[in-house]
PDB file of C-alpha atoms in Angstrom:
ATOM      1  CA  MET G   3       8.746 -19.138   3.273  1.00  0.00           C
ATOM      2  CA  HIS G   4       9.761 -19.547   7.182  1.00  0.00           C
ATOM      3  CA  ALA G   5       6.723 -20.006   9.301  1.00  0.00           C
ATOM      4  CA  LEU G   6       5.050 -16.550   9.688  1.00  0.00           C
ATOM      5  CA  PRO G   7       5.062 -14.947  13.206  1.00  0.00           C
ATOM      6  CA  ALA G   8       1.613 -14.614  15.075  1.00  0.00           C
ATOM      7  CA  GLY G   9       0.028 -11.306  14.027  1.00  0.00           C
ATOM      8  CA  ALA G  10       1.751 -11.167  10.643  1.00  0.00           C
ATOM      9  CA  CYS G  11       0.183  -8.809   9.028  1.00  0.00           C
ATOM     10  CA  ASP G  12      -0.578  -8.315   4.860  1.00  0.00           C
ATOM     11  CA  ALA G  13      -0.776  -4.524   4.619  1.00  0.00           C
ATOM     12  CA  HIS G  14      -1.920  -4.217   0.901  1.00  0.00           C
ATOM     13  CA  LEU G  15      -4.809  -6.059  -0.824  1.00  0.00           C
ATOM     14  CA  HIS G  16      -7.535  -5.143  -2.908  1.00  0.00           C
ATOM     15  CA  VAL G  17     -11.795  -6.483  -2.309  1.00  0.00           C
ATOM     16  CA  PHE G  18     -13.750  -6.115  -5.586  1.00  0.00           C
ATOM     17  CA  ASP G  19     -17.786  -7.130  -4.264  1.00  0.00           C
ATOM     18  CA  PRO G  20     -20.127  -7.404  -7.049  1.00  0.00           C
ATOM     19  CA  CYS G  21     -22.654  -6.581  -4.539  1.00  0.00           C
ATOM     20  CA  PHE G  22     -21.651  -3.226  -4.526  1.00  0.00           C
ATOM     21  CA  ALA G  23     -22.083  -1.172  -7.725  1.00  0.00           C
ATOM     22  CA  ALA G  24     -18.641  -0.406  -9.990  1.00  0.00           C
ATOM     23  CA  GLN G  25     -17.867   3.122 -10.102  1.00  0.00           C
ATOM     24  CA  ALA G  26     -15.079   2.208 -12.847  1.00  0.00           C
ATOM     25  CA  PRO G  27     -17.082  -0.991 -14.390  1.00  0.00           C
ATOM     26  CA  GLN G  28     -13.929  -1.370 -16.231  1.00  0.00           C
ATOM     27  CA  ALA G  29     -11.599  -1.963 -13.400  1.00  0.00           C
ATOM     28  CA  MET G  30     -13.754  -4.390 -11.840  1.00  0.00           C
ATOM     29  CA  ARG G  31     -12.474  -8.327 -11.038  1.00  0.00           C
ATOM     30  CA  ALA G  32     -13.932 -11.560 -10.827  1.00  0.00           C
ATOM     31  CA  HIS G  33     -13.244 -13.731  -8.022  1.00  0.00           C
ATOM     32  CA  ALA G  34     -11.976 -11.306  -5.749  1.00  0.00           C
ATOM     33  CA  THR G  35     -14.192 -10.828  -2.272  1.00  0.00           C
ATOM     34  CA  ALA G  36     -13.266 -11.070   1.400  1.00  0.00           C
ATOM     35  CA  ALA G  37     -14.519 -14.594   1.694  1.00  0.00           C
ATOM     36  CA  ASP G  38     -11.591 -15.536  -1.609  1.00  0.00           C
ATOM     37  CA  TYR G  39      -9.239 -13.804   0.710  1.00  0.00           C
ATOM     38  CA  ALA G  40     -10.260 -14.989   3.671  1.00  0.00           C
ATOM     39  CA  GLN G  41      -9.013 -18.926   2.263  1.00  0.00           C
ATOM     40  CA  LEU G  42      -5.825 -17.679   1.051  1.00  0.00           C
ATOM     41  CA  ARG G  43      -5.127 -15.909   4.306  1.00  0.00           C
ATOM     42  CA  GLY G  44      -5.656 -19.102   6.020  1.00  0.00           C
ATOM     43  CA  ALA G  45      -3.842 -20.613   3.824  1.00  0.00           C
ATOM     44  CA  MET G  46      -0.794 -18.783   4.451  1.00  0.00           C
ATOM     45  CA  GLY G  47      -0.778 -18.384   8.120  1.00  0.00           C
ATOM     46  CA  LEU G  48      -1.204 -14.771   7.831  1.00  0.00           C
ATOM     47  CA  GLU G  49      -3.730 -12.825  10.776  1.00  0.00           C
ATOM     48  CA  ARG G  50      -4.131  -8.939   9.728  1.00  0.00           C
ATOM     49  CA  ALA G  51      -4.639  -7.309   6.962  1.00  0.00           C
ATOM     50  CA  VAL G  52      -5.108  -3.979   5.625  1.00  0.00           C
ATOM     51  CA  ILE G  53      -7.876  -3.472   2.382  1.00  0.00           C
ATOM     52  CA  VAL G  54      -7.107  -0.668   0.012  1.00  0.00           C
ATOM     53  CA  GLN G  55     -10.169   0.492  -1.813  1.00  0.00           C
ATOM     54  CA  PRO G  56      -9.663  -0.380  -5.668  1.00  0.00           C
ATOM     55  CA  ARG G  57     -10.306   1.822  -8.252  1.00  0.00           C
ATOM     56  CA  ALA G  58     -13.294  -0.237  -9.624  1.00  0.00           C
ATOM     57  CA  HIS G  59     -15.299   1.292  -6.355  1.00  0.00           C
ATOM     58  CA  GLY G  60     -14.442   4.496  -6.612  1.00  0.00           C
ATOM     59  CA  THR G  61     -15.301   6.638  -3.468  1.00  0.00           C
ATOM     60  CA  ASP G  62     -18.098   4.321  -2.312  1.00  0.00           C
ATOM     61  CA  ASN G  63     -16.060   2.430   0.795  1.00  0.00           C
ATOM     62  CA  ARG G  64     -19.153   0.201   1.419  1.00  0.00           C
ATOM     63  CA  ALA G  65     -17.261  -2.481  -0.093  1.00  0.00           C
ATOM     64  CA  THR G  66     -14.036  -1.832   1.748  1.00  0.00           C
ATOM     65  CA  LEU G  67     -15.851  -1.521   5.074  1.00  0.00           C
ATOM     66  CA  GLN G  68     -18.006  -4.851   4.809  1.00  0.00           C
ATOM     67  CA  ALA G  69     -14.749  -6.450   4.377  1.00  0.00           C
ATOM     68  CA  ILE G  70     -13.425  -5.546   7.435  1.00  0.00           C
ATOM     69  CA  GLY G  71     -16.076  -6.677   9.036  1.00  0.00           C
ATOM     70  CA  SER G  72     -16.090  -9.668   7.567  1.00  0.00           C
ATOM     71  CA  LEU G  73     -12.337 -10.656   7.727  1.00  0.00           C
ATOM     72  CA  GLY G  74     -12.776  -9.236  11.568  1.00  0.00           C
ATOM     73  CA  ALA G  75     -12.712  -5.687  13.019  1.00  0.00           C
ATOM     74  CA  SER G  76     -10.000  -6.463  15.525  1.00  0.00           C
ATOM     75  CA  ARG G  77      -7.886  -7.906  13.192  1.00  0.00           C
ATOM     76  CA  THR G  78      -7.869  -5.906   9.801  1.00  0.00           C
ATOM     77  CA  ARG G  79      -8.013  -2.456   8.538  1.00  0.00           C
ATOM     78  CA  GLY G  80      -8.664  -0.272   5.476  1.00  0.00           C
ATOM     79  CA  ILE G  81      -7.187   2.437   3.320  1.00  0.00           C
ATOM     80  CA  ALA G  82     -10.251   4.556   1.618  1.00  0.00           C
ATOM     81  CA  VAL G  83     -10.661   7.040  -1.286  1.00  0.00           C
ATOM     82  CA  VAL G  84     -12.820  10.333  -0.556  1.00  0.00           C
ATOM     83  CA  HIS G  85     -13.245  13.846  -1.981  1.00  0.00           C
ATOM     84  CA  PRO G  86     -13.258  17.123  -0.012  1.00  0.00           C
ATOM     85  CA  ASP G  87     -16.698  17.461   0.256  1.00  0.00           C
ATOM     86  CA  ILE G  88     -16.599  14.765   3.007  1.00  0.00           C
ATOM     87  CA  THR G  89     -18.414  15.938   6.023  1.00  0.00           C
ATOM     88  CA  ASP G  90     -16.472  15.226   8.887  1.00  0.00           C
ATOM     89  CA  ALA G  91     -19.492  13.022  10.119  1.00  0.00           C
ATOM     90  CA  GLN G  92     -18.665  10.737   7.797  1.00  0.00           C
ATOM     91  CA  LEU G  93     -14.810  10.147   8.364  1.00  0.00           C
ATOM     92  CA  GLN G  94     -15.596   9.994  11.765  1.00  0.00           C
ATOM     93  CA  ALA G  95     -18.262   7.073  10.360  1.00  0.00           C
ATOM     94  CA  LEU G  96     -15.226   5.588   8.009  1.00  0.00           C
ATOM     95  CA  HIS G  97     -12.726   5.308  11.422  1.00  0.00           C
ATOM     96  CA  ASP G  98     -15.227   3.768  13.402  1.00  0.00           C
ATOM     97  CA  GLY G  99     -15.557   0.954  10.729  1.00  0.00           C
ATOM     98  CA  GLY G 100     -11.715   0.719  10.851  1.00  0.00           C
ATOM     99  CA  ILE G 101      -9.943   3.659   8.337  1.00  0.00           C
ATOM    100  CA  ARG G 102      -6.736   4.928   8.915  1.00  0.00           C
ATOM    101  CA  GLY G 103      -5.666   6.716   5.841  1.00  0.00           C
ATOM    102  CA  ILE G 104      -6.880   7.762   2.472  1.00  0.00           C
ATOM    103  CA  ARG G 105      -5.274   6.780  -0.673  1.00  0.00           C
ATOM    104  CA  PHE G 106      -4.263   8.800  -3.692  1.00  0.00           C
ATOM    105  CA  SER G 107      -3.586   6.134  -6.315  1.00  0.00           C
ATOM    106  CA  LEU G 108      -2.262   8.561  -8.771  1.00  0.00           C
ATOM    107  CA  HIS G 109       0.228   6.668 -11.255  1.00  0.00           C
ATOM    108  CA  THR G 110      -1.742   7.238 -14.033  1.00  0.00           C
ATOM    109  CA  GLU G 111      -5.603   9.219 -14.276  1.00  0.00           C
ATOM    110  CA  HIS G 112      -7.085   6.570 -16.174  1.00  0.00           C
ATOM    111  CA  ASP G 113     -10.137   5.779 -13.613  1.00  0.00           C
ATOM    112  CA  ALA G 114      -8.321   7.912 -11.220  1.00  0.00           C
ATOM    113  CA  ALA G 115     -11.030   8.454  -8.400  1.00  0.00           C
ATOM    114  CA  VAL G 116      -9.065  11.851  -6.786  1.00  0.00           C
ATOM    115  CA  ARG G 117      -6.986  15.038  -7.924  1.00  0.00           C
ATOM    116  CA  LEU G 118      -3.587  16.007  -7.414  1.00  0.00           C
ATOM    117  CA  ASP G 119      -5.485  19.240  -5.734  1.00  0.00           C
ATOM    118  CA  MET G 120      -7.896  17.258  -3.627  1.00  0.00           C
ATOM    119  CA  LEU G 121      -4.436  16.262  -1.575  1.00  0.00           C
ATOM    120  CA  GLU G 122      -4.018  19.331   0.671  1.00  0.00           C
ATOM    121  CA  PRO G 123      -7.248  20.131   2.247  1.00  0.00           C
ATOM    122  CA  LEU G 124      -8.038  16.338   2.734  1.00  0.00           C
ATOM    123  CA  ALA G 125      -4.592  15.637   4.500  1.00  0.00           C
ATOM    124  CA  GLU G 126      -5.350  18.322   6.812  1.00  0.00           C
ATOM    125  CA  ARG G 127      -8.912  16.802   7.531  1.00  0.00           C
ATOM    126  CA  ILE G 128      -7.535  13.830   8.030  1.00  0.00           C
ATOM    127  CA  ALA G 129      -4.460  14.299  10.568  1.00  0.00           C
ATOM    128  CA  ALA G 130      -6.932  15.115  13.489  1.00  0.00           C
ATOM    129  CA  LEU G 131      -7.978  11.242  13.350  1.00  0.00           C
ATOM    130  CA  GLY G 132      -4.480  10.040  13.399  1.00  0.00           C
ATOM    131  CA  TRP G 133      -4.754   9.065   9.811  1.00  0.00           C
ATOM    132  CA  HIS G 134      -2.048   8.742   6.747  1.00  0.00           C
ATOM    133  CA  VAL G 135      -2.124   9.598   3.227  1.00  0.00           C
ATOM    134  CA  GLN G 136      -1.176   6.214   1.262  1.00  0.00           C
ATOM    135  CA  LEU G 137       0.139   7.197  -2.216  1.00  0.00           C
ATOM    136  CA  HIS G 138       0.399   5.361  -5.292  1.00  0.00           C
ATOM    137  CA  TRP G 139       3.153   7.798  -6.911  1.00  0.00           C
ATOM    138  CA  LEU G 140       5.579   7.286  -9.728  1.00  0.00           C
ATOM    139  CA  ALA G 141       9.498   8.510  -9.067  1.00  0.00           C
ATOM    140  CA  SER G 142       8.957  11.232 -11.520  1.00  0.00           C
ATOM    141  CA  GLN G 143       5.829  12.700  -9.261  1.00  0.00           C
ATOM    142  CA  ILE G 144       7.649  11.993  -6.455  1.00  0.00           C
ATOM    143  CA  GLU G 145      10.404  14.293  -8.108  1.00  0.00           C
ATOM    144  CA  ALA G 146       8.083  16.625  -8.905  1.00  0.00           C
ATOM    145  CA  HIS G 147       5.678  17.399  -6.013  1.00  0.00           C
ATOM    146  CA  ALA G 148       8.761  16.965  -2.931  1.00  0.00           C
ATOM    147  CA  ALA G 149       7.282  20.796  -1.350  1.00  0.00           C
ATOM    148  CA  LEU G 150       4.149  19.367  -1.561  1.00  0.00           C
ATOM    149  CA  LEU G 151       4.859  16.057   0.289  1.00  0.00           C
ATOM    150  CA  GLN G 152       6.671  18.547   2.983  1.00  0.00           C
ATOM    151  CA  ARG G 153       4.335  20.520   3.905  1.00  0.00           C
ATOM    152  CA  LEU G 154       1.340  17.976   4.755  1.00  0.00           C
ATOM    153  CA  PRO G 155       0.189  17.363   8.103  1.00  0.00           C
ATOM    154  CA  CYS G 156       0.134  13.906   8.433  1.00  0.00           C
ATOM    155  CA  THR G 157       2.100  10.128   8.089  1.00  0.00           C
ATOM    156  CA  LEU G 158       2.514   9.633   4.815  1.00  0.00           C
ATOM    157  CA  VAL G 159       2.743   5.884   3.196  1.00  0.00           C
ATOM    158  CA  PHE G 160       4.256   5.313  -0.768  1.00  0.00           C
ATOM    159  CA  ASP G 161       3.318   2.156  -2.137  1.00  0.00           C
ATOM    160  CA  HIS G 162       4.974  -0.914  -4.166  1.00  0.00           C
ATOM    161  CA  MET G 163       8.507   0.577  -2.871  1.00  0.00           C
ATOM    162  CA  ALA G 164       8.309   4.290  -4.153  1.00  0.00           C
ATOM    163  CA  ARG G 165       7.794   2.968  -7.673  1.00  0.00           C
ATOM    164  CA  LEU G 166      11.749   3.294  -8.070  1.00  0.00           C
ATOM    165  CA  ALA G 167      11.994   1.096 -11.050  1.00  0.00           C
ATOM    166  CA  ASP G 168      15.646   3.035 -12.019  1.00  0.00           C
ATOM    167  CA  ILE G 169      17.079   1.523  -8.849  1.00  0.00           C
ATOM    168  CA  ALA G 170      15.362  -1.906  -9.818  1.00  0.00           C
ATOM    169  CA  ASP G 171      17.289  -1.414 -13.377  1.00  0.00           C
ATOM    170  CA  SER G 172      20.359  -0.468 -11.763  1.00  0.00           C
ATOM    171  CA  ALA G 173      23.082  -3.000 -11.399  1.00  0.00           C
ATOM    172  CA  ASP G 174      25.306  -0.711  -9.299  1.00  0.00           C
ATOM    173  CA  GLY G 175      23.083   1.071  -7.343  1.00  0.00           C
ATOM    174  CA  ALA G 176      23.398   4.268  -9.076  1.00  0.00           C
ATOM    175  CA  GLY G 177      19.191   4.497  -8.606  1.00  0.00           C
ATOM    176  CA  LEU G 178      20.279   5.399  -5.188  1.00  0.00           C
ATOM    177  CA  HIS G 179      20.912   8.857  -5.429  1.00  0.00           C
ATOM    178  CA  GLU G 180      17.770   9.322  -7.707  1.00  0.00           C
ATOM    179  CA  PRO G 181      15.956  12.240  -6.787  1.00  0.00           C
ATOM    180  CA  ALA G 182      12.915  10.701  -5.951  1.00  0.00           C
ATOM    181  CA  PHE G 183      14.748   7.980  -3.286  1.00  0.00           C
ATOM    182  CA  GLY G 184      16.271  10.817  -1.685  1.00  0.00           C
ATOM    183  CA  VAL G 185      12.287  12.543  -1.168  1.00  0.00           C
ATOM    184  CA  VAL G 186      11.370   9.262   0.484  1.00  0.00           C
ATOM    185  CA  ARG G 187      14.121   8.344   1.983  1.00  0.00           C
ATOM    186  CA  GLY G 188      14.009  12.271   4.179  1.00  0.00           C
ATOM    187  CA  LEU G 189      10.437  12.137   5.315  1.00  0.00           C
ATOM    188  CA  VAL G 190      11.390   8.473   6.902  1.00  0.00           C
ATOM    189  CA  GLN G 191      14.284   9.601   7.964  1.00  0.00           C
ATOM    190  CA  GLN G 192      12.182  12.455   9.792  1.00  0.00           C
ATOM    191  CA  GLY G 193       9.902  10.364  11.196  1.00  0.00           C
ATOM    192  CA  ARG G 194       6.937  10.908   8.504  1.00  0.00           C
ATOM    193  CA  ALA G 195       6.851   8.460   5.781  1.00  0.00           C
ATOM    194  CA  TRP G 196       6.210   4.582   5.550  1.00  0.00           C
ATOM    195  CA  VAL G 197       7.346   2.484   2.707  1.00  0.00           C
ATOM    196  CA  LYS G 198       5.429  -0.939   1.244  1.00  0.00           C
ATOM    197  CA  LEU G 199       7.711  -3.392   0.284  1.00  0.00           C
ATOM    198  CA  SER G 200       5.127  -4.186  -2.064  1.00  0.00           C
ATOM    199  CA  GLY G 201       3.986  -4.569  -6.021  1.00  0.00           C
ATOM    200  CA  PRO G 202       7.972  -6.052  -7.192  1.00  0.00           C
ATOM    201  CA  TYR G 203       6.303  -6.420 -10.444  1.00  0.00           C
ATOM    202  CA  LEU G 204       5.643  -3.126 -10.480  1.00  0.00           C
ATOM    203  CA  ASN G 205       9.119  -2.340 -10.154  1.00  0.00           C
ATOM    204  CA  SER G 206      10.887  -5.289 -12.692  1.00  0.00           C
ATOM    205  CA  ARG G 207      11.466  -5.607 -16.502  1.00  0.00           C
ATOM    206  CA  ALA G 208      12.988  -8.998 -15.743  1.00  0.00           C
ATOM    207  CA  GLY G 209       9.176 -10.584 -14.315  1.00  0.00           C
ATOM    208  CA  LEU G 210       7.486 -13.462 -13.139  1.00  0.00           C
ATOM    209  CA  ALA G 211       9.877 -15.775 -14.866  1.00  0.00           C
ATOM    210  CA  ALA G 212      13.042 -14.603 -13.054  1.00  0.00           C
ATOM    211  CA  ALA G 213      10.919 -14.184  -9.708  1.00  0.00           C
ATOM    212  CA  TYR G 214      11.559 -10.357  -9.740  1.00  0.00           C
ATOM    213  CA  ALA G 215      15.304 -10.909  -9.063  1.00  0.00           C
ATOM    214  CA  ASP G 216      16.035  -7.317 -10.838  1.00  0.00           C
ATOM    215  CA  CYS G 217      13.917  -5.952  -7.894  1.00  0.00           C
ATOM    216  CA  ASP G 218      15.889  -7.347  -5.632  1.00  0.00           C
ATOM    217  CA  ALA G 219      18.402  -4.209  -5.189  1.00  0.00           C
ATOM    218  CA  LEU G 220      15.532  -1.671  -4.534  1.00  0.00           C
ATOM    219  CA  ALA G 221      13.565  -3.642  -1.705  1.00  0.00           C
ATOM    220  CA  GLN G 222      16.819  -4.401   0.624  1.00  0.00           C
ATOM    221  CA  ALA G 223      18.170  -0.555  -0.459  1.00  0.00           C
ATOM    222  CA  TRP G 224      14.729   0.123   1.408  1.00  0.00           C
ATOM    223  CA  VAL G 225      15.494  -2.516   4.148  1.00  0.00           C
ATOM    224  CA  VAL G 226      18.573  -0.862   5.110  1.00  0.00           C
ATOM    225  CA  GLU G 227      17.209   2.825   4.920  1.00  0.00           C
ATOM    226  CA  ALA G 228      14.161   2.348   6.612  1.00  0.00           C
ATOM    227  CA  PRO G 229      13.879  -1.399   8.718  1.00  0.00           C
ATOM    228  CA  GLN G 230      11.859   0.454  11.509  1.00  0.00           C
ATOM    229  CA  ARG G 231       9.405   2.109   9.072  1.00  0.00           C
ATOM    230  CA  LEU G 232       8.535  -0.908   6.234  1.00  0.00           C
ATOM    231  CA  VAL G 233       5.317  -2.830   5.964  1.00  0.00           C
ATOM    232  CA  TRP G 234       4.902  -5.937   3.575  1.00  0.00           C
ATOM    233  CA  GLY G 235       1.852  -6.169   1.373  1.00  0.00           C
ATOM    234  CA  SER G 236       1.054  -8.678  -1.216  1.00  0.00           C
ATOM    235  CA  ASP G 237      -1.324  -6.870  -3.683  1.00  0.00           C
ATOM    236  CA  TRP G 238      -3.445  -9.390  -4.161  1.00  0.00           C
ATOM    237  CA  PRO G 239      -5.380 -10.236  -6.344  1.00  0.00           C
ATOM    238  CA  HIS G 240      -2.679  -8.649  -8.578  1.00  0.00           C
ATOM    239  CA  VAL G 241      -5.371  -6.828 -10.933  1.00  0.00           C
ATOM    240  CA  THR G 242      -1.911  -5.167 -13.476  1.00  0.00           C
ATOM    241  CA  GLU G 243      -0.881  -8.620 -13.759  1.00  0.00           C
ATOM    242  CA  ALA G 244      -3.932 -10.695 -15.534  1.00  0.00           C
ATOM    243  CA  ALA G 245      -0.959 -11.350 -18.112  1.00  0.00           C
ATOM    244  CA  HIS G 246       0.990 -13.455 -16.411  1.00  0.00           C
ATOM    245  CA  PRO G 247      -0.378 -13.420 -12.972  1.00  0.00           C
ATOM    246  CA  PRO G 248       2.125 -14.583  -9.572  1.00  0.00           C
ATOM    247  CA  GLN G 249       0.940 -17.062  -6.734  1.00  0.00           C
ATOM    248  CA  THR G 250       0.609 -14.981  -3.864  1.00  0.00           C
ATOM    249  CA  PRO G 251       2.352 -16.982  -1.397  1.00  0.00           C
ATOM    250  CA  MET G 252       5.451 -16.830  -3.832  1.00  0.00           C
ATOM    251  CA  LEU G 253       5.364 -12.944  -3.178  1.00  0.00           C
ATOM    252  CA  LEU G 254       5.437 -13.693   0.296  1.00  0.00           C
ATOM    253  CA  ALA G 255       8.187 -15.913   0.092  1.00  0.00           C
ATOM    254  CA  LEU G 256      10.289 -13.402  -1.865  1.00  0.00           C
ATOM    255  CA  LEU G 257      10.447 -11.341   1.771  1.00  0.00           C
ATOM    256  CA  SER G 258      13.204 -14.557   3.119  1.00  0.00           C
ATOM    257  CA  ARG G 259      14.909 -12.857   0.232  1.00  0.00           C
ATOM    258  CA  TRP G 260      15.352  -9.094   0.910  1.00  0.00           C
ATOM    259  CA  ILE G 261      15.303  -9.482   4.407  1.00  0.00           C
ATOM    260  CA  PRO G 262      17.438 -12.899   5.637  1.00  0.00           C
ATOM    261  CA  ASP G 263      16.897 -11.852   9.666  1.00  0.00           C
ATOM    262  CA  ALA G 264      13.868 -13.136  10.777  1.00  0.00           C
ATOM    263  CA  ALA G 265      14.081 -10.911  13.950  1.00  0.00           C
ATOM    264  CA  LEU G 266      13.955  -8.032  11.365  1.00  0.00           C
ATOM    265  CA  ARG G 267      11.231  -9.726   9.135  1.00  0.00           C
ATOM    266  CA  GLU G 268       8.960 -10.027  11.914  1.00  0.00           C
ATOM    267  CA  ARG G 269       9.228  -6.692  12.786  1.00  0.00           C
ATOM    268  CA  VAL G 270       7.830  -5.445   9.406  1.00  0.00           C
ATOM    269  CA  LEU G 271       4.871  -8.427   9.576  1.00  0.00           C
ATOM    270  CA  VAL G 272       4.034  -7.709  12.602  1.00  0.00           C
ATOM    271  CA  ASP G 273       5.409  -5.214  14.798  1.00  0.00           C
ATOM    272  CA  ASN G 274       5.733  -2.360  11.683  1.00  0.00           C
ATOM    273  CA  ALA G 275       2.084  -2.929  11.039  1.00  0.00           C
ATOM    274  CA  ALA G 276       0.626  -3.062  14.466  1.00  0.00           C
ATOM    275  CA  GLU G 277       2.329   0.195  14.696  1.00  0.00           C
ATOM    276  CA  LEU G 278       1.482   2.122  11.419  1.00  0.00           C
ATOM    277  CA  TYR G 279      -2.520   0.330  11.895  1.00  0.00           C
ATOM    278  CA  GLY G 280      -3.161   0.368  15.377  1.00  0.00           C
ATOM    279  CA  PHE G 281      -3.804  -3.838  15.397  1.00  0.00           C
ATOM    280  CA  ASP G 282      -3.222  -4.463  19.306  1.00  0.00           C
TER     281      ASP G 282
END
């Protein structure tokens, strides 16, 4: 991996803190605290971070808020998970603590803390704060709920390259014509959506042994379609990959393969992230 530019951001990581009770104990992970990540971040040369509330902590966002403070409020943001009964005062407190969006991780119902019917009412409330909705959905869900996504009043951020594994599977790029790709591309072209270059293992069949090479076509498709609407994230500590965990620096190195142009890599790592998350 080339030397990172000043202000480089890891826009997707999770913190698990045993100091706070887990709402989904089976999803809890050890050795993934803010202090653990701080050591990794320093070794990799990253300066900014976005902490995404994990399933283990449910709607108790205290661990994420504490991690923001621990890693430095001026260079760290967070994505919360909330229910519609949250008060305006509680939303403002989250904002003051560095939260800039809410997540709907519905790719599987297992341990999910939110439901689809909560999305629209919450999107209407957070729009006033300038927050976005972050979606970890499968391509089939994006296609099925395209009309809902179009009418939401806030910015959308799609996790893990929008989970378009069909493109990763397609040697001839046929997957680029799949409906979900068109849905996300349309939202990007309207200036309403962003895509995270993260989680290649979630879109790969070849796996770690092949350095997720079959995911290159998908990543590069987004680089072509949305260069000004991309951010990169490590997805540390890679909770879905317990059997074959990747080394986080290797995942960062993939960015050079996906984006050979140094100026464009800097835009993704620095400028795009600063715009989306409000870094100075």
